[in-house]
Amino acid sequence: MLDRPPGQVWSEAVFNVALGIGGGHLRTELERILTRLDLVRTVTTHESPETAIHSAAGRSDPLGPALVFLVLDELRPAAVAMLAESDLRSVLLVTRTAEVDLAQVARIPSAGILDAEDLSPYAVRDCLERIAIGELPIPARLAHRLLTSRTADTKRPPRLTPREREVVPLLVEGMSNKQIARRLEISQHGAKRLVGSIMAKLDSPNRTFAVTRILREGLHTSRAPREAHPDEEPLPPVAAPDPYVLECQQTT
C-alpha cells in the first residue's frame, strides 16, 4: 500500500505499467487510456503475459512500483506461477463478469480486477487510485458473486493463531508479503508462510477469495493480542480496516 489517505486525489505519477496483452483492440485502447493518466509514469507493451511479468519483476524503480495488466483468458499456468513467485501487483482484466469462473479468478493473485467489456478512462483511473491506497477494486457484478458465493457454507470459523490474526487486517488493507513483513518486523519468508497458512485455513486459493471471506465473516474485527517476548519491542497498533475496501468499482 502506498502512503496516501483514502479520499485524497492523486495528482502525480505513481505506477510503471507493463501490459502483458497479446494485442488487438483491448491492448490499443488500454495503452491509449494509460498514457493519458497522470498516475502512470511509464507504459511498456509486451506480446505475452510471461514477458511482461519478467520485465516488471526485473525492474527496480524507487519512483514508482510496477503494475502488470493481464487478461484472464490469456494466462497459462506458467504465467500464473511466475506472477505468484514475483509478488508483483497486477490488474486482471476479465470478460463476462456475471458468468466468469470464480475458481479461475481465484487462482490468479491480483491487486485489482477490471471489466474488459466496460473499459473507460474513469474505470481505469478509479482502479489505480484504489490500488494506490490499498483497496482491492472489483467490478460490481463480480464482487456480488464473490460475496454471495458459498452462502450455504456452514463450516466453523477457522482457528487462527495470534500471529495469523495480526496478519488478517493487513491482508484486508491490501499489503504485499514484503509490506506485512516490514509492519510485523519479521522476515519476508515468514510473512509468506503466515499468509499461505491463513489462505489454507480459509480454503481460499488466493488473496481475493481470502479477503472476501474475511470481510463476509467479520474475521478482521476479532484480533486477539499476541503474547510478546520480554525482550521484544511491542508492535504498533493496527487500526481496523474500512469494511468497504472491496467497495465495488463504479463505471461510466
Short mmCIF file of C-alpha atoms in Angstrom, two decimals:
data_model
loop_
_atom_site.label_atom_id
_atom_site.label_comp_id
_atom_site.label_asym_id
_atom_site.label_seq_id
_atom_site.Cartn_x
_atom_site.Cartn_y
_atom_site.Cartn_z
CA MET A 1 0.00 0.00 0.00
CA LEU A 2 1.27 3.46 -0.82
CA ASP A 3 1.23 6.17 1.83
CA ARG A 4 -1.82 8.18 0.87
CA PRO A 5 -5.01 8.55 2.95
CA PRO A 6 -8.26 7.33 1.37
CA GLY A 7 -10.23 10.03 -0.41
CA GLN A 8 -7.23 12.17 -1.33
CA VAL A 9 -6.78 12.73 -5.06
CA TRP A 10 -3.58 11.56 -6.70
CA SER A 11 -2.06 14.19 -8.96
CA GLU A 12 1.44 12.83 -9.56
CA ALA A 13 2.65 9.77 -11.45
CA VAL A 14 2.70 6.63 -9.34
CA PHE A 15 2.89 3.44 -11.39
CA ASN A 16 5.19 1.97 -14.03
CA VAL A 17 2.80 -0.17 -16.07
CA ALA A 18 3.61 -3.26 -18.13
CA LEU A 19 0.90 -4.55 -20.48
CA GLY A 20 1.07 -8.31 -20.95
CA ILE A 21 -1.72 -8.48 -23.52
CA GLY A 22 -1.43 -10.35 -26.81
CA GLY A 23 -2.63 -7.47 -28.97
CA GLY A 24 -5.80 -6.29 -30.64
CA HIS A 25 -8.25 -3.54 -29.73
CA LEU A 26 -8.09 -4.14 -25.97
CA ARG A 27 -4.35 -3.53 -25.74
CA THR A 28 -4.56 -0.48 -28.02
CA GLU A 29 -7.40 1.06 -26.01
CA LEU A 30 -5.81 0.34 -22.65
CA GLU A 31 -2.48 1.78 -23.79
CA ARG A 32 -4.26 4.91 -25.02
CA ILE A 33 -6.01 5.37 -21.66
CA LEU A 34 -2.96 4.68 -19.51
CA THR A 35 -0.63 7.03 -21.39
CA ARG A 36 -3.06 9.88 -20.65
CA LEU A 37 -3.35 9.26 -16.91
CA ASP A 38 -1.19 11.33 -14.57
CA LEU A 39 -0.92 8.39 -12.16
CA VAL A 40 1.16 6.48 -14.70
CA ARG A 41 4.86 7.23 -15.23
CA THR A 42 5.65 4.74 -17.97
CA VAL A 43 3.79 2.19 -20.12
CA THR A 44 5.52 -0.71 -21.83
CA THR A 45 3.77 -3.30 -24.00
CA HIS A 46 4.66 -6.97 -24.32
CA GLU A 47 3.41 -9.73 -26.57
CA SER A 48 2.78 -12.20 -23.75
CA PRO A 49 1.99 -12.23 -20.02
CA GLU A 50 5.27 -14.03 -19.32
CA THR A 51 7.45 -11.34 -20.90
CA ALA A 52 5.52 -8.57 -19.12
CA ILE A 53 5.89 -10.28 -15.74
CA HIS A 54 9.59 -10.96 -16.33
CA SER A 55 10.21 -7.36 -17.36
CA ALA A 56 8.31 -5.84 -14.43
CA ALA A 57 9.85 -8.20 -11.87
CA GLY A 58 13.34 -7.29 -13.01
CA ARG A 59 12.76 -3.56 -12.77
CA SER A 60 13.81 -1.59 -9.72
CA ASP A 61 12.46 1.95 -9.68
CA PRO A 62 12.25 3.93 -6.42
CA LEU A 63 9.99 6.48 -8.09
CA GLY A 64 7.11 4.11 -8.61
CA PRO A 65 6.06 0.46 -8.23
CA ALA A 66 5.47 -1.82 -11.19
CA LEU A 67 1.93 -2.81 -12.12
CA VAL A 68 1.18 -5.53 -14.66
CA PHE A 69 -2.06 -5.62 -16.67
CA LEU A 70 -3.07 -9.13 -17.73
CA VAL A 71 -6.09 -10.74 -19.40
CA LEU A 72 -7.60 -13.72 -17.59
CA ASP A 73 -8.26 -15.72 -20.76
CA GLU A 74 -4.63 -15.35 -21.90
CA LEU A 75 -2.98 -16.63 -18.72
CA ARG A 76 -1.35 -20.05 -18.80
CA PRO A 77 -0.26 -21.94 -15.65
CA ALA A 78 3.38 -20.90 -16.20
CA ALA A 79 2.41 -17.20 -16.15
CA VAL A 80 0.31 -17.66 -13.00
CA ALA A 81 3.25 -19.36 -11.27
CA MET A 82 5.60 -16.55 -12.34
CA LEU A 83 3.19 -13.93 -11.01
CA ALA A 84 2.79 -15.67 -7.66
CA GLU A 85 6.54 -16.07 -7.26
CA SER A 86 7.33 -12.46 -8.18
CA ASP A 87 4.96 -10.88 -5.63
CA LEU A 88 4.12 -8.23 -8.25
CA ARG A 89 0.98 -6.13 -8.21
CA SER A 90 -1.28 -6.99 -11.11
CA VAL A 91 -4.57 -5.90 -12.60
CA LEU A 92 -6.62 -8.72 -14.05
CA LEU A 93 -8.95 -7.95 -16.96
CA VAL A 94 -11.95 -10.26 -17.21
CA THR A 95 -14.85 -10.62 -19.62
CA ARG A 96 -18.37 -11.83 -18.86
CA THR A 97 -18.06 -10.94 -15.17
CA ALA A 98 -21.55 -12.24 -14.48
CA GLU A 99 -20.59 -15.71 -15.73
CA VAL A 100 -16.79 -15.92 -15.28
CA ASP A 101 -15.48 -18.97 -13.46
CA LEU A 102 -14.82 -17.80 -9.89
CA ALA A 103 -12.35 -20.62 -9.30
CA GLN A 104 -10.34 -19.44 -12.29
CA VAL A 105 -10.28 -15.88 -10.98
CA ALA A 106 -9.26 -17.15 -7.56
CA ARG A 107 -6.15 -18.83 -8.91
CA ILE A 108 -4.67 -15.52 -10.09
CA PRO A 109 -3.01 -13.27 -7.48
CA SER A 110 -4.16 -9.75 -8.28
CA ALA A 111 -4.31 -6.28 -6.74
CA GLY A 112 -7.44 -5.39 -8.66
CA ILE A 113 -9.85 -6.58 -11.34
CA LEU A 114 -11.24 -4.67 -14.32
CA ASP A 115 -14.18 -5.47 -16.57
CA ALA A 116 -12.60 -5.68 -20.05
CA GLU A 117 -16.02 -5.21 -21.65
CA ASP A 118 -16.70 -1.94 -19.84
CA LEU A 119 -13.37 -0.17 -20.08
CA SER A 120 -13.23 3.61 -19.73
CA PRO A 121 -10.71 6.25 -18.59
CA TYR A 122 -12.72 6.73 -15.41
CA ALA A 123 -12.80 3.00 -14.65
CA VAL A 124 -9.05 2.61 -15.15
CA ARG A 125 -8.19 5.69 -13.09
CA ASP A 126 -10.54 4.66 -10.30
CA CYS A 127 -8.92 1.21 -10.28
CA LEU A 128 -5.40 2.67 -9.99
CA GLU A 129 -6.40 5.12 -7.25
CA ARG A 130 -7.91 2.33 -5.20
CA ILE A 131 -4.86 0.12 -5.62
CA ALA A 132 -2.64 3.04 -4.58
CA ILE A 133 -4.43 3.35 -1.23
CA GLY A 134 -4.56 -0.39 -0.61
CA GLU A 135 -8.08 -1.21 -1.73
CA LEU A 136 -9.00 -4.15 -3.96
CA PRO A 137 -11.15 -2.84 -6.84
CA ILE A 138 -13.55 -5.39 -8.30
CA PRO A 139 -16.39 -4.93 -10.83
CA ALA A 140 -19.77 -4.76 -9.12
CA ARG A 141 -21.20 -7.93 -10.65
CA LEU A 142 -18.11 -9.96 -9.80
CA ALA A 143 -17.93 -8.56 -6.26
CA HIS A 144 -21.56 -9.54 -5.69
CA ARG A 145 -20.87 -13.09 -6.85
CA LEU A 146 -17.78 -13.35 -4.63
CA LEU A 147 -19.59 -12.02 -1.56
CA THR A 148 -22.63 -14.26 -2.01
CA SER A 149 -20.80 -17.40 -3.08
CA ARG A 150 -20.86 -20.39 -0.77
CA THR A 151 -23.56 -18.84 1.41
CA ALA A 152 -24.59 -22.34 2.38
CA ASP A 153 -21.14 -22.98 3.86
CA THR A 154 -21.72 -24.00 7.48
CA LYS A 155 -18.09 -24.55 8.41
CA ARG A 156 -16.93 -23.19 11.73
CA PRO A 157 -14.75 -20.07 11.61
CA PRO A 158 -11.11 -21.06 11.11
CA ARG A 159 -8.89 -21.24 14.17
CA LEU A 160 -6.15 -18.70 13.57
CA THR A 161 -3.05 -18.32 15.69
CA PRO A 162 -2.46 -14.96 17.42
CA ARG A 163 0.22 -14.15 14.84
CA GLU A 164 -2.14 -15.00 11.97
CA ARG A 165 -4.77 -12.70 13.49
CA GLU A 166 -2.24 -9.88 13.27
CA VAL A 167 -1.80 -10.59 9.56
CA VAL A 168 -5.54 -10.68 8.74
CA PRO A 169 -6.20 -6.90 8.83
CA LEU A 170 -3.02 -6.30 6.86
CA LEU A 171 -4.31 -8.64 4.15
CA VAL A 172 -7.55 -6.67 4.05
CA GLU A 173 -5.54 -3.46 3.68
CA GLY A 174 -4.01 -4.97 0.54
CA MET A 175 -0.44 -5.24 1.82
CA SER A 176 2.10 -7.41 -0.01
CA ASN A 177 4.19 -10.03 1.78
CA LYS A 178 7.08 -7.58 1.89
CA GLN A 179 4.91 -4.87 3.48
CA ILE A 180 3.48 -7.34 6.01
CA ALA A 181 6.99 -8.44 6.93
CA ARG A 182 8.04 -4.82 7.44
CA ARG A 183 4.96 -3.98 9.55
CA LEU A 184 5.35 -7.04 11.79
CA GLU A 185 9.15 -6.89 11.80
CA ILE A 186 9.54 -10.44 10.55
CA SER A 187 11.25 -11.97 7.50
CA GLN A 188 9.54 -11.89 4.12
CA HIS A 189 9.62 -15.70 4.12
CA GLY A 190 7.84 -15.69 7.48
CA ALA A 191 5.17 -13.34 6.15
CA LYS A 192 4.68 -15.53 3.08
CA ARG A 193 4.30 -18.59 5.30
CA LEU A 194 1.70 -16.86 7.51
CA VAL A 195 -0.30 -15.65 4.51
CA GLY A 196 -0.23 -19.13 3.00
CA SER A 197 -1.42 -20.66 6.26
CA ILE A 198 -4.31 -18.20 6.51
CA MET A 199 -5.38 -18.86 2.93
CA ALA A 200 -5.27 -22.62 3.56
CA LYS A 201 -7.40 -22.30 6.71
CA LEU A 202 -9.89 -20.10 4.83
CA ASP A 203 -9.97 -22.61 1.97
CA SER A 204 -9.12 -19.73 -0.37
CA PRO A 205 -6.81 -20.27 -3.35
CA ASN A 206 -5.76 -16.60 -3.50
CA ARG A 207 -5.91 -13.31 -1.63
CA THR A 208 -9.06 -12.11 -3.37
CA PHE A 209 -11.10 -15.00 -2.03
CA ALA A 210 -9.37 -14.84 1.36
CA VAL A 211 -10.22 -11.14 1.81
CA THR A 212 -13.78 -11.80 0.64
CA ARG A 213 -14.31 -14.43 3.30
CA ILE A 214 -12.56 -12.34 5.96
CA LEU A 215 -14.95 -9.44 5.31
CA ARG A 216 -18.02 -11.64 4.94
CA GLU A 217 -17.42 -13.40 8.27
CA GLY A 218 -16.04 -10.40 10.15
CA LEU A 219 -12.73 -12.10 10.87
CA HIS A 220 -10.83 -8.80 10.63
CA THR A 221 -12.63 -7.40 13.68
CA SER A 222 -11.61 -10.07 16.17
CA ARG A 223 -7.88 -9.83 16.72
CA ALA A 224 -6.56 -11.47 19.86
CA PRO A 225 -3.44 -9.86 21.31
CA ARG A 226 -0.19 -11.75 20.85
CA GLU A 227 1.88 -12.53 23.91
CA ALA A 228 5.09 -10.60 23.46
CA HIS A 229 8.50 -11.93 24.36
CA PRO A 230 10.04 -10.00 27.30
CA ASP A 231 12.81 -8.64 25.07
CA GLU A 232 10.57 -7.95 22.09
CA GLU A 233 9.52 -4.46 21.09
CA PRO A 234 5.73 -4.07 21.09
CA LEU A 235 4.12 -3.98 17.66
CA PRO A 236 2.44 -0.78 16.53
CA PRO A 237 -1.35 -0.92 16.80
CA VAL A 238 -3.17 -1.83 13.61
CA ALA A 239 -6.41 0.04 13.05
CA ALA A 240 -9.44 -1.94 11.91
CA PRO A 241 -9.69 -1.55 8.14
CA ASP A 242 -12.55 0.10 6.34
CA PRO A 243 -15.18 -2.62 5.73
CA TYR A 244 -15.69 -1.14 2.30
CA VAL A 245 -12.23 -1.85 0.92
CA LEU A 246 -13.98 -4.10 -1.54
CA GLU A 247 -16.37 -1.33 -2.49
CA CYS A 248 -17.49 -2.05 -6.00
CA GLN A 249 -15.86 -0.09 -8.77
CA GLN A 250 -18.33 2.20 -10.50
CA THR A 251 -18.04 2.68 -14.23
CA THR A 252 -19.48 5.25 -16.52
#
